[in-house]
XYZ file of C-alpha atoms in Angstrom:
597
model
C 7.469 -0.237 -11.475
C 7.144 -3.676 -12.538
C 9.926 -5.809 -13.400
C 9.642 -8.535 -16.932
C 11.010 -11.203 -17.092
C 13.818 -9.637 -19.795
C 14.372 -7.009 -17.716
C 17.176 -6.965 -15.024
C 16.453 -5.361 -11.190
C 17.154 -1.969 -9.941
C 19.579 -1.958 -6.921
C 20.445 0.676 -4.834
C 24.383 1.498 -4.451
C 24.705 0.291 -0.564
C 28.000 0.537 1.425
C 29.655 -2.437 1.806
C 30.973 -2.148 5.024
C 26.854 -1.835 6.488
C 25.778 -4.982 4.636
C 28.584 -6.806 5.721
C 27.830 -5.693 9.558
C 23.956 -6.984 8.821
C 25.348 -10.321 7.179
C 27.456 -11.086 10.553
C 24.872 -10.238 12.818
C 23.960 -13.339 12.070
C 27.183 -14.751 13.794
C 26.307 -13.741 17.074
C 24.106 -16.273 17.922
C 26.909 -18.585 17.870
C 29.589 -17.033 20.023
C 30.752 -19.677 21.906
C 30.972 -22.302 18.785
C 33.055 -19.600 16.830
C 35.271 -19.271 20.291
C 35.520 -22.819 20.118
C 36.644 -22.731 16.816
C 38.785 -19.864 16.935
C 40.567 -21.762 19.745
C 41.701 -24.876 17.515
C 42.365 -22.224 14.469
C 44.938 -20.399 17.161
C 46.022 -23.939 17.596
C 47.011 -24.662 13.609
C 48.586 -21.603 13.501
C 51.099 -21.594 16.565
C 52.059 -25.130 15.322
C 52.740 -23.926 11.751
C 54.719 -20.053 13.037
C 56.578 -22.701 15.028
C 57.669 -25.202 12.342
C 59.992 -22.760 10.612
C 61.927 -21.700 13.632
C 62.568 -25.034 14.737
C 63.582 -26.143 11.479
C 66.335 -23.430 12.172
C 67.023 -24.316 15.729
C 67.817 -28.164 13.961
C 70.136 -26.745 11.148
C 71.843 -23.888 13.240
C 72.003 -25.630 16.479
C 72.122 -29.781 16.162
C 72.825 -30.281 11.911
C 75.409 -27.548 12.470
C 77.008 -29.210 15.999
C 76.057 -32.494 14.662
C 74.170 -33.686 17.510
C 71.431 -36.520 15.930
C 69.431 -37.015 19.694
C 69.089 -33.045 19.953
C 67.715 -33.377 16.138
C 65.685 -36.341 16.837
C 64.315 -34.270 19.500
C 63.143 -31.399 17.415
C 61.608 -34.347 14.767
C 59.606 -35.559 16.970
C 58.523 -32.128 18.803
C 58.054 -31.387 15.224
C 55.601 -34.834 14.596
C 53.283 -34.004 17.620
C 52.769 -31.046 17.139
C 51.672 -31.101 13.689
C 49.802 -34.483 14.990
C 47.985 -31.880 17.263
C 47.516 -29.166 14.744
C 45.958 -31.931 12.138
C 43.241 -32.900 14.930
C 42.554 -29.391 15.360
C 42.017 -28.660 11.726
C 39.722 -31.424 11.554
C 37.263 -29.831 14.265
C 37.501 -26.672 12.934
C 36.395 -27.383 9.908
C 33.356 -29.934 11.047
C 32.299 -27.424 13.656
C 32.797 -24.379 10.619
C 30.313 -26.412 8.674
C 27.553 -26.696 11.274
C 28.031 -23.091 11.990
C 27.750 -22.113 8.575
C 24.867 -23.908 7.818
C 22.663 -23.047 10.638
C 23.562 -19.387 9.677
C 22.302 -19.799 5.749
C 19.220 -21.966 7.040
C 18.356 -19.068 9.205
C 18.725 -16.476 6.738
C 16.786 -18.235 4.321
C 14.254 -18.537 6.909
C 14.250 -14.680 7.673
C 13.818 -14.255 4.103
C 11.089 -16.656 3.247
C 9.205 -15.449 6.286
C 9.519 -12.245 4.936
C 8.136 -12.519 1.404
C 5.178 -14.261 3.311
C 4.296 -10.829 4.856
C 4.794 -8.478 2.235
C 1.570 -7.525 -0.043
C 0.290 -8.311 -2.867
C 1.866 -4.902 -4.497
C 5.218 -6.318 -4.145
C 4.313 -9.594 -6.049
C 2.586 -8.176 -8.929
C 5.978 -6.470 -9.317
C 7.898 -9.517 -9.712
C 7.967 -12.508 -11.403
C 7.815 -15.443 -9.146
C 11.391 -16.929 -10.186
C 13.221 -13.817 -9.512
C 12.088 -14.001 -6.148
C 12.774 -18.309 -6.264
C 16.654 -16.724 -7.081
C 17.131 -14.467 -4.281
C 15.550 -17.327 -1.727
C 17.726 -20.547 -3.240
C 20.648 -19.145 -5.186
C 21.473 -15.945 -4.041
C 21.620 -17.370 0.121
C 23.267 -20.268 -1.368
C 26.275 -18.172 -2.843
C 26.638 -16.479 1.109
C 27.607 -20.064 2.491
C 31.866 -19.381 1.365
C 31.230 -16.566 2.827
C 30.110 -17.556 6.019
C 32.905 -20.110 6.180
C 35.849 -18.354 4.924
C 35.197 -15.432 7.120
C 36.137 -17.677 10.499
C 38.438 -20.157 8.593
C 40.046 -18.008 6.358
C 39.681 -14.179 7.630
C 40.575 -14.021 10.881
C 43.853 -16.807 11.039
C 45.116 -15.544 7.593
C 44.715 -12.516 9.170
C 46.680 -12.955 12.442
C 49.296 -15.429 10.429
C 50.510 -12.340 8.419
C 50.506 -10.040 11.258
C 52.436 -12.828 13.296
C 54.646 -13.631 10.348
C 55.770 -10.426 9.424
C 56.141 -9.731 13.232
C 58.476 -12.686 13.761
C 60.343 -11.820 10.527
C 61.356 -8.387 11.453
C 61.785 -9.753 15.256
C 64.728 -12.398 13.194
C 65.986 -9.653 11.335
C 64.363 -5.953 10.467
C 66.449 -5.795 7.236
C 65.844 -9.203 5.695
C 62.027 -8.940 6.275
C 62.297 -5.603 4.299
C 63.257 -6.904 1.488
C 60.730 -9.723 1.826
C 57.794 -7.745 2.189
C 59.314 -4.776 -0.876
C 56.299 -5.978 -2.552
C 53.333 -5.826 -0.186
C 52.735 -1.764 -0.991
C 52.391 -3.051 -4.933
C 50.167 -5.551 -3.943
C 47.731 -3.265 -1.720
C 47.572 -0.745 -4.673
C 46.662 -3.254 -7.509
C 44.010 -5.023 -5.544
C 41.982 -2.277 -4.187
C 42.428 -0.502 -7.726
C 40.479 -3.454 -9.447
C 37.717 -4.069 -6.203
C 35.089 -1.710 -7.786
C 34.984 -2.938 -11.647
C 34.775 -6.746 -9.790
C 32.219 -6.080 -7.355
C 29.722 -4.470 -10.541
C 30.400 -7.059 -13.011
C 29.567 -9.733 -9.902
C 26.253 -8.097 -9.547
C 25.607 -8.185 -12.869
C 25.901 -11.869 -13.079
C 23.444 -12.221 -10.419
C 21.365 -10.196 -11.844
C 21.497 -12.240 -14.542
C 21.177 -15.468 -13.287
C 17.907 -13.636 -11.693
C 16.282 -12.901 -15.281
C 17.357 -16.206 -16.744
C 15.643 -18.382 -13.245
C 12.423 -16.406 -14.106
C 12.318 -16.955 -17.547
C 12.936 -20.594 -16.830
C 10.542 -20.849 -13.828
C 7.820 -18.788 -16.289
C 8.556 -21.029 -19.217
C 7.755 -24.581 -17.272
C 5.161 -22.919 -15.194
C 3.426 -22.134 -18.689
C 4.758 -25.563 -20.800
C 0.977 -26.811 -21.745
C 0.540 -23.199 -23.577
C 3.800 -23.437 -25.260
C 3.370 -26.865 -26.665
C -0.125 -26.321 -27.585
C 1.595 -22.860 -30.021
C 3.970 -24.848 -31.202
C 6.545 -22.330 -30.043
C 9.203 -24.388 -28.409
C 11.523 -23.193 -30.866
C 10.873 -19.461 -29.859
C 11.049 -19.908 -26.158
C 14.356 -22.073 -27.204
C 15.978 -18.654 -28.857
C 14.937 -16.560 -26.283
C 16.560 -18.967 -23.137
C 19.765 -19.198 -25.488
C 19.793 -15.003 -25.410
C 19.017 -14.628 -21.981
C 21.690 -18.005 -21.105
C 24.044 -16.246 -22.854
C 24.061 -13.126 -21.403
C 24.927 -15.318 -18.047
C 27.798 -16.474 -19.673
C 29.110 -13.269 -21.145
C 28.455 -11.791 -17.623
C 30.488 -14.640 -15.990
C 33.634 -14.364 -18.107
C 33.701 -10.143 -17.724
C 33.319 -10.790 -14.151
C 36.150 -13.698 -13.814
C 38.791 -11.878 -15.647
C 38.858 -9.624 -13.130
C 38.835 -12.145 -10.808
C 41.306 -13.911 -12.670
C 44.027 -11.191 -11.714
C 44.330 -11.707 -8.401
C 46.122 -14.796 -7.650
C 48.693 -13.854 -10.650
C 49.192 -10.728 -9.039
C 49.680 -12.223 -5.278
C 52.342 -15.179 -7.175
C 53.813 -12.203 -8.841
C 54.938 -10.208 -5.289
C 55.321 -13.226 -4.018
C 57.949 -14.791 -6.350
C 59.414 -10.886 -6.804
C 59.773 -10.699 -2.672
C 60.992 -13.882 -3.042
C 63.845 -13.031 -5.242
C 65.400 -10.281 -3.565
C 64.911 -12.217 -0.411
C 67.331 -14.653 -1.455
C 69.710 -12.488 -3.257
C 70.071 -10.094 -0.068
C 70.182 -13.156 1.997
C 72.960 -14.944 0.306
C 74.930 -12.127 0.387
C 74.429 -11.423 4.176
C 75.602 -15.333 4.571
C 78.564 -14.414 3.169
C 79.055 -11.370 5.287
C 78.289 -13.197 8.356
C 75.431 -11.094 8.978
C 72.886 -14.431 9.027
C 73.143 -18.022 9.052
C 71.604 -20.354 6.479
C 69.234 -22.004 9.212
C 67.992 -18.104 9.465
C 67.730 -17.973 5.537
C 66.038 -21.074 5.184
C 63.469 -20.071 7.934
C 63.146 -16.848 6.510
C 62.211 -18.261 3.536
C 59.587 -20.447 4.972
C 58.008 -17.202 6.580
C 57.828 -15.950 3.480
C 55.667 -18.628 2.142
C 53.611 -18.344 5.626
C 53.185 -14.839 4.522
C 51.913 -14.717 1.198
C 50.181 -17.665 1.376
C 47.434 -15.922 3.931
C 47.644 -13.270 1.469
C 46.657 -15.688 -1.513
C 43.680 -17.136 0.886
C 42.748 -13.675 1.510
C 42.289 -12.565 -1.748
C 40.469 -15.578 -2.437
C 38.641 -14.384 0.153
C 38.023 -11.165 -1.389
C 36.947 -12.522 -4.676
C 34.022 -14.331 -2.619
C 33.878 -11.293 -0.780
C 32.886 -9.363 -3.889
C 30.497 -12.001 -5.135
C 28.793 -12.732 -2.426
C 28.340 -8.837 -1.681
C 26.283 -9.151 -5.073
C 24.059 -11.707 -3.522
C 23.786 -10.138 0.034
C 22.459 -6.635 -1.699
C 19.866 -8.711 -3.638
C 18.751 -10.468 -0.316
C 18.203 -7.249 1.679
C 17.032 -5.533 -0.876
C 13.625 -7.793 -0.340
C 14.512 -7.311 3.474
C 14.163 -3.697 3.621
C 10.723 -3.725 1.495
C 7.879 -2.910 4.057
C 4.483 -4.473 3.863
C 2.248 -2.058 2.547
C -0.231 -3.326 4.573
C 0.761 -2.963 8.121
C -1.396 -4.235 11.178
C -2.352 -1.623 13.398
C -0.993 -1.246 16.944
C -4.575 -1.088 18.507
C -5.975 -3.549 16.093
C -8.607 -5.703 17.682
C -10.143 -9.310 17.579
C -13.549 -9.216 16.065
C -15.798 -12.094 16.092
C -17.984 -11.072 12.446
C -21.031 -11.213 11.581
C -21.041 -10.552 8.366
C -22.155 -6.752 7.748
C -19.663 -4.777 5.256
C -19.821 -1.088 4.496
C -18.000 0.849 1.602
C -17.761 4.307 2.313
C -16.653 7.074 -0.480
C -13.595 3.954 -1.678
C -11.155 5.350 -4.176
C -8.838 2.909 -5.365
C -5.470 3.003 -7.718
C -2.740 -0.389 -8.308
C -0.295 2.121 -9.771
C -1.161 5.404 -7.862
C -2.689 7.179 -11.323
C -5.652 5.299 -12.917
C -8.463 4.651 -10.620
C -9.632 1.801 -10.441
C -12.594 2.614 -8.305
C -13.571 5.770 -7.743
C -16.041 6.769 -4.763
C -17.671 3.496 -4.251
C -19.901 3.231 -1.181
C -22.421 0.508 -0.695
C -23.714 -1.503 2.251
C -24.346 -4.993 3.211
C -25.987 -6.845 5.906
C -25.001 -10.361 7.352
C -26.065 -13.139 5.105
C -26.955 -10.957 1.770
C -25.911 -12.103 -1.449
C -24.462 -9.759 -3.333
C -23.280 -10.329 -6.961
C -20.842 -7.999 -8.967
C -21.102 -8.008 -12.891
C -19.832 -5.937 -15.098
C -17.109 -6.235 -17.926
C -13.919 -7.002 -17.493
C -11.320 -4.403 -15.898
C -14.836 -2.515 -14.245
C -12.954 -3.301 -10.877
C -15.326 -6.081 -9.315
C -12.010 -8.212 -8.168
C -10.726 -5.261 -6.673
C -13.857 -4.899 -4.450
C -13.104 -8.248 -2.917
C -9.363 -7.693 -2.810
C -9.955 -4.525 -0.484
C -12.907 -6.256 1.433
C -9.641 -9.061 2.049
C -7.487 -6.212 2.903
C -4.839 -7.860 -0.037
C -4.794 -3.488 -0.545
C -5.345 -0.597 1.822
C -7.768 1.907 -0.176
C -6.172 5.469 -1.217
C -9.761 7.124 0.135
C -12.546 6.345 1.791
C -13.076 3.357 4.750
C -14.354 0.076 4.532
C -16.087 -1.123 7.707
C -17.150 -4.527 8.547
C -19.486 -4.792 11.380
C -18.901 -0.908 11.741
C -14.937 -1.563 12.351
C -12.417 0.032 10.255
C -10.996 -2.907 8.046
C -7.476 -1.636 9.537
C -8.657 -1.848 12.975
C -9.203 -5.030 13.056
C -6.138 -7.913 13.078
C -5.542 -9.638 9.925
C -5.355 -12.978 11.500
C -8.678 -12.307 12.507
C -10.356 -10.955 9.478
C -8.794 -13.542 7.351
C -9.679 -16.084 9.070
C -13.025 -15.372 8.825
C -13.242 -15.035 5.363
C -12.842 -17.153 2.327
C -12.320 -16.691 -1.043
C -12.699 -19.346 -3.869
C -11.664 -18.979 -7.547
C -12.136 -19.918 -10.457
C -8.609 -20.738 -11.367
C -8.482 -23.267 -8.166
C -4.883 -23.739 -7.146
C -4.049 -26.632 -5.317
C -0.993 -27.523 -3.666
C 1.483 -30.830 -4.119
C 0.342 -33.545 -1.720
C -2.655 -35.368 -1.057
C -6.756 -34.378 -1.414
C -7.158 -34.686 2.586
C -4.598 -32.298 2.544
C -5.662 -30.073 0.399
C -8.940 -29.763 2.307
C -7.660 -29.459 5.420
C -5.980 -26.297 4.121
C -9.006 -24.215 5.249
C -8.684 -24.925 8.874
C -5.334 -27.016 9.586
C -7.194 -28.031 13.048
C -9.633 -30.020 11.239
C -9.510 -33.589 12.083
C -10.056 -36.443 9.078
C -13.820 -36.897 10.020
C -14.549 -33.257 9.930
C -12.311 -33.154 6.058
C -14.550 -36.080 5.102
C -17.955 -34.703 6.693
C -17.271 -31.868 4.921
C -16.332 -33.137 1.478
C -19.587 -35.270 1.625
C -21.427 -31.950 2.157
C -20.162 -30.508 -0.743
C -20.738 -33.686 -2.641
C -16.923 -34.398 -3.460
C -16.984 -37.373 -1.719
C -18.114 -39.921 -4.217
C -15.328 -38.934 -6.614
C -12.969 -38.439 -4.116
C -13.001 -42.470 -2.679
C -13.726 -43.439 -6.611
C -9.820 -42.437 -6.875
C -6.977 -45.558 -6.404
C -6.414 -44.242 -2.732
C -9.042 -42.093 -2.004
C -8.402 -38.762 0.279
C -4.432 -40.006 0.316
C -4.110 -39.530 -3.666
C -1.488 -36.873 -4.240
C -1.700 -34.097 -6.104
C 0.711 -32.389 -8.422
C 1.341 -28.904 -8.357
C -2.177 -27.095 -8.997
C -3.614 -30.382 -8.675
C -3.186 -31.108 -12.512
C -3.849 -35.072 -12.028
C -8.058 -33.615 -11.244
C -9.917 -32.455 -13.809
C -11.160 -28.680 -13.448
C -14.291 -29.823 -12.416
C -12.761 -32.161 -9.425
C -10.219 -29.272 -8.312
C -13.835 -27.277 -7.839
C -15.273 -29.340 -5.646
C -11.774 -30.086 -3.507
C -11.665 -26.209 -3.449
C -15.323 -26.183 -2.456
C -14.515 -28.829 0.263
C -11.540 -26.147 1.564
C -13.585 -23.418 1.580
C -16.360 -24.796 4.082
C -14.133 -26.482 6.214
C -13.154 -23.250 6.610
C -16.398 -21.834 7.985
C -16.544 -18.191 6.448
C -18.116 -15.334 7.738
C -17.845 -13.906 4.784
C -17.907 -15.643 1.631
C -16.795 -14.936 -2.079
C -16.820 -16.374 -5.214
C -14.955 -15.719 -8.057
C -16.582 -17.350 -11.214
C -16.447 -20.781 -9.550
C -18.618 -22.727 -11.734
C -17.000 -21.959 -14.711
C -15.298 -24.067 -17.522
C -16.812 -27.528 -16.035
C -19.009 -29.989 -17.662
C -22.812 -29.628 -17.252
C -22.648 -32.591 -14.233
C -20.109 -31.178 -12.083
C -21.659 -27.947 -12.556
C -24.957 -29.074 -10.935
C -22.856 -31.110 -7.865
C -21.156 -27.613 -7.308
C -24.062 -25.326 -7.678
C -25.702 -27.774 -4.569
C -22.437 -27.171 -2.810
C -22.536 -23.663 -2.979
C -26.140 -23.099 -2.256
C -24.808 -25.351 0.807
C -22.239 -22.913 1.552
C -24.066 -19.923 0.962
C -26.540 -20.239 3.825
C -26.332 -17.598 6.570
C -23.407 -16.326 5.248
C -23.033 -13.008 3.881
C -21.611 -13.780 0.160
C -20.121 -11.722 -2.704
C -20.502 -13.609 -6.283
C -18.125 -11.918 -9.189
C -20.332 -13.423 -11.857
C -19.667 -13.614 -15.959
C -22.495 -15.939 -16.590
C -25.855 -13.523 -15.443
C -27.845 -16.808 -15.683
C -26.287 -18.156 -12.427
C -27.056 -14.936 -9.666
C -30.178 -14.418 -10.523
C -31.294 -15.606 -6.712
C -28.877 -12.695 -5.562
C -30.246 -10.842 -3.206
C -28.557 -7.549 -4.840
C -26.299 -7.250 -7.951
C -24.284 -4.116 -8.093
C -23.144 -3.554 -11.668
C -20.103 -2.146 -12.010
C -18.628 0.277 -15.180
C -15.341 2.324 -14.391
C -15.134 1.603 -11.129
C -18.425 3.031 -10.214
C -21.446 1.187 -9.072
C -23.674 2.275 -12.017
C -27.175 0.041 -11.365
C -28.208 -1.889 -7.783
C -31.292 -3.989 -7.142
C -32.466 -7.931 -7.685
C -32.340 -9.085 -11.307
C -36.480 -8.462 -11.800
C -35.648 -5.186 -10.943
C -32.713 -4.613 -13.088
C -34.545 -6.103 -16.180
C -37.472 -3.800 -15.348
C -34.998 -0.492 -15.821
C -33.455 -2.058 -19.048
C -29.754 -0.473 -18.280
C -26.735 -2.119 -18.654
C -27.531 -5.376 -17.138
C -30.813 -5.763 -18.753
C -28.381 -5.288 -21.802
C -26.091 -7.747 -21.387
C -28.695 -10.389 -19.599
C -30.472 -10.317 -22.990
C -26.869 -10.204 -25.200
C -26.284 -13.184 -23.283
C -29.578 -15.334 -23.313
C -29.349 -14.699 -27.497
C -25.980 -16.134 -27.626
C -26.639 -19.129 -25.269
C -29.627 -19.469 -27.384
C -27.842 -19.808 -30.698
C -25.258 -21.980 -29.418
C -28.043 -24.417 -28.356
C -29.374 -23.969 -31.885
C -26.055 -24.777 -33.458
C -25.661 -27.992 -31.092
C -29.631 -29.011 -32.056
């Protein structure tokens, strides 16, 4: 089902414990840099367990005994040590950084590389911004993650296991009434982990609607201005901004209770560590040096534990994130290259045999189509709008598989063949021409990257973009904007025009391309195409009958059926449909001449 813009996505419920084994996969790769880094993190922490004790040693032993060279000793044991243990913090965390950010840049590469191969299904599903939020922000919020799961996970980890080791190795009764708390602790945390980890999706969520919204509304800013509804796109971004917000704050409240509750057992623990302690002082049970060290364990402990429930907190938000990003993982192209697909050099014959067709599985959008056409016909579709003449080239693309029938070109099965290969062999130009950011030469070259600059030129003079091309301030190096909005419609045409040969089709079609230009341009791209036509076997998706009436066929097309075939004298000559609407349309075209007379 599709998802609108207002509407939030569907995730499934996944274990935690399996994304988090798919999210440090991507670890592995960098074993020995993690072993590396490990190594000066084992470092940090033996210096800091040590500090502690050998503040006891100096009270106990040389404060005690009053011996200032064995205490000078300890001082400056103490200074290079921690000397050492700074330099090793400093590695770690330059060589954390690296790691982590080789690890997003790959997953955002997996992911990207990914949305490239699904089909077309999956994108008229979703608005293009909610897929922008899984691909920037959502791998984004995994790089914490990444970093506090070596940095923070596995040394706050070991520190509390050490700590509380050493502690009960000093004295089991003491570190009892240290840790009273821990159990509390344990209880309360894992109590609130579900509520956090829903109200953390539903932020990203969220944040998913409102990118959309805001990638939809910029995307579309001519058409809004030109309405005059700024002020209703304004209410609905406040709505959908503010249901980020009100998200956020549900989700951080929860969050919110962690670090009170870690102070809480910690300043508790604390407590009744010193109250037990003074007392066993008295009784000769402990020294002060032990007290004061105990003390500082303590601190060691819960401090790990503070990190660590940091930790979690990321833990929980970036769990949000991860489920969104292999969510779009685990879709499977619906069109899938077979294993015995084959290279086919075309030549241009295509055959549709009994072709039943459906986008959402119920309506048909063709229905038992079959037709055939040898290399270098023309063949134009008409027929009104919906009748399913863009889905005819969409299947003949392989952009869908067909729910019945087969579509053979050059007697192959269209899934026999390799989709590098049939693609490459066809081309399709539109009439809403999209052009990317960056220059005209560019732009061109799109159609067959190999192409040198004298081929891109060659080719634009054939096509005759040329002249207005080197008219421009810099000629084939002007850039572009997105679409190519600095060109008129007209000049986006021909650079599409100039694409599109480069390309050199087997199998050409057109999708309205001479329409909405001025009368000038449209007579420089009809030459073009009637360039580009020639020995190639072309479909023409035509709203304008006046311009296929060289076709070598038109198939009119009325609920998804081919209805009428033959030339246009023999159409006219049965005075069906098309003679219909070729006369419906000569009488308007000949009234808006009178009105312009």
């Amino acid at each position: 089902m599709p998802y609108s813009l207002r509407e939030d996505e569907k995730l499934e419920e996944k274990i935690s414990i399996d994304i988090l084994r798919r999210l440090f996969r991507y670890l592995k790769p960098y074993k020995k840099e993690i072993l590396i880094v490990l190594f000066f993190i084992f470092v940090v922490m033996t210096v800091d367990l040590a500090n502690p004790y050998l503040m006891k040693i100096a009270i106990d032993r040389f404060i005690k005994n009053k011996d200032p060279k064995g205490l000078i000793t300890v001082g400056f044991i103490v200074l290079l040590l921690n000397l050492i243990s700074a330099l090793c913090a400093k590695k770690r965390t330059e060589r954390i950084a690296k790691i982590t950010h080789r690890i997003i840049l790959n997953i955002r590469q997996d992911l990207f590389n990914h949305v490239q191969k699904l089909s077309f299904a999956f994108f008229d599903e979703r608005p293009v911004g909610k897929i922008l939020a899984r691909i920037i922000g959502d791998v984004n919020s995994l790089t914490n993650l990444f970093n506090m799961s070596v940095t923070n996970l596995i040394p706050d980890t070991f520190t509390i296991i050490a700590t509380a080791t050493i502690m009960f190795y000093l004295n089991a009764k003491l570190a009892s009434y240290g840790l009273l708390m821990f159990p509390f602790l344990l209880i309360t945390l894992f109590s609130i982990q579900t509520i956090s980890r829903r109200r953390w999706q539903l932020v990203r969520k969220k944040n998913s609607t409102l990118n959309a919204f805001t990638h939809e509304n910029y995307s579309g800013i001519r058409i809004i201005k030109y309405f005059n509804a700024e002020n209703y796109r304004k209410n609905i971004f406040t709505e959908l901004a503010w249901d980020v917000r009100q998200a956020f704050v549900r989700a951080v409240r929860i969050n919110d209770l962690f670090w009170p509750m870690v102070e809480f057992s910690w300043g508790v623990g604390s407590i009744i560590t010193f109250y037990f302690g003074i007392k066993m002082i008295k009784s000769g049970s402990i020294t002060v040096g032990l007290l004061i060290a105990f003390s500082n364990y303590i601190a060691m402990f819960w401090r790990p534990i503070m990190n660590l429930s940091n930790f979690y907190n990321n833990l929980v938000t970036s769990m949000a994130s991860a489920e969104r990003i292999f969510e779009i993982m685990d879709i499977n192209p619906n069109i899938v290259e077979d294993e015995e697909a084959v290279e086919l050099d075309i030549k241009g014959e295509v055959e549709f045999k009994n072709v039943s067709f459906s986008y959402d599985g119920k309506k048909k959008v063709l229905e038992k189509v079959s037709f055939k056409v040898y290399p270098g016909e023309r063949i134009a579709l008409v027929g009104h709008t919906g009748a399913g003449k863009t889905t005819i080239v969409n299947l003949i693309c392989r952009f869908y598989d067909p729910d019945e029938g087969e579509i053979l070109i050059d007697g192959v099965d269209i899934r026999k063949i390799k989709l590098e290969s049939l693609r490459r062999q066809l081309a399709v130009m539109f009439q809403d021409t999209f052009l990317f950011s960056g220059s005209i030469m560019e732009n061109i070259r799109y159609g067959r990257l190999s192409a040198s600059d004298e081929e891109v030129i060659n080719t634009a003079r054939e096509v005759y973009a040329h002249d207005f091309v080197v008219s421009l301030e810099k000629g084939y190096d002007t850039r572009v904007q997105e679409r190519g909005l600095r060109l008129s419609t007209g000049q986006r045409q021909l650079v599409s025009l100039a694409r599109t040969l480069i390309a050199n089709p087997k199998i050409l079609i057109l999708d309205e391309a001479t329409a909405s230009i001025d009368t000038h341009t449209e007579r420089l791209l009809q030459k073009g195409i009637e360039k580009l036509l020639q020995g190639r076997t072309s479909f023409i998706i035509a709203h304008r009958l006046s311009t296929i009436q060289n076709a070598d066929r038109i198939f009119v097309i009325e609920n998804g059926k081919i209805v009428e075939e033959g030339n246009h004298e023999e159409l006219m000559k049965k005075r069906g449909i098309y003679y219909n609407m070729f006369i419906s349309q000569f009488k308007l075209w000949s009234e808006e001449k009178e009105i312009v007379s």
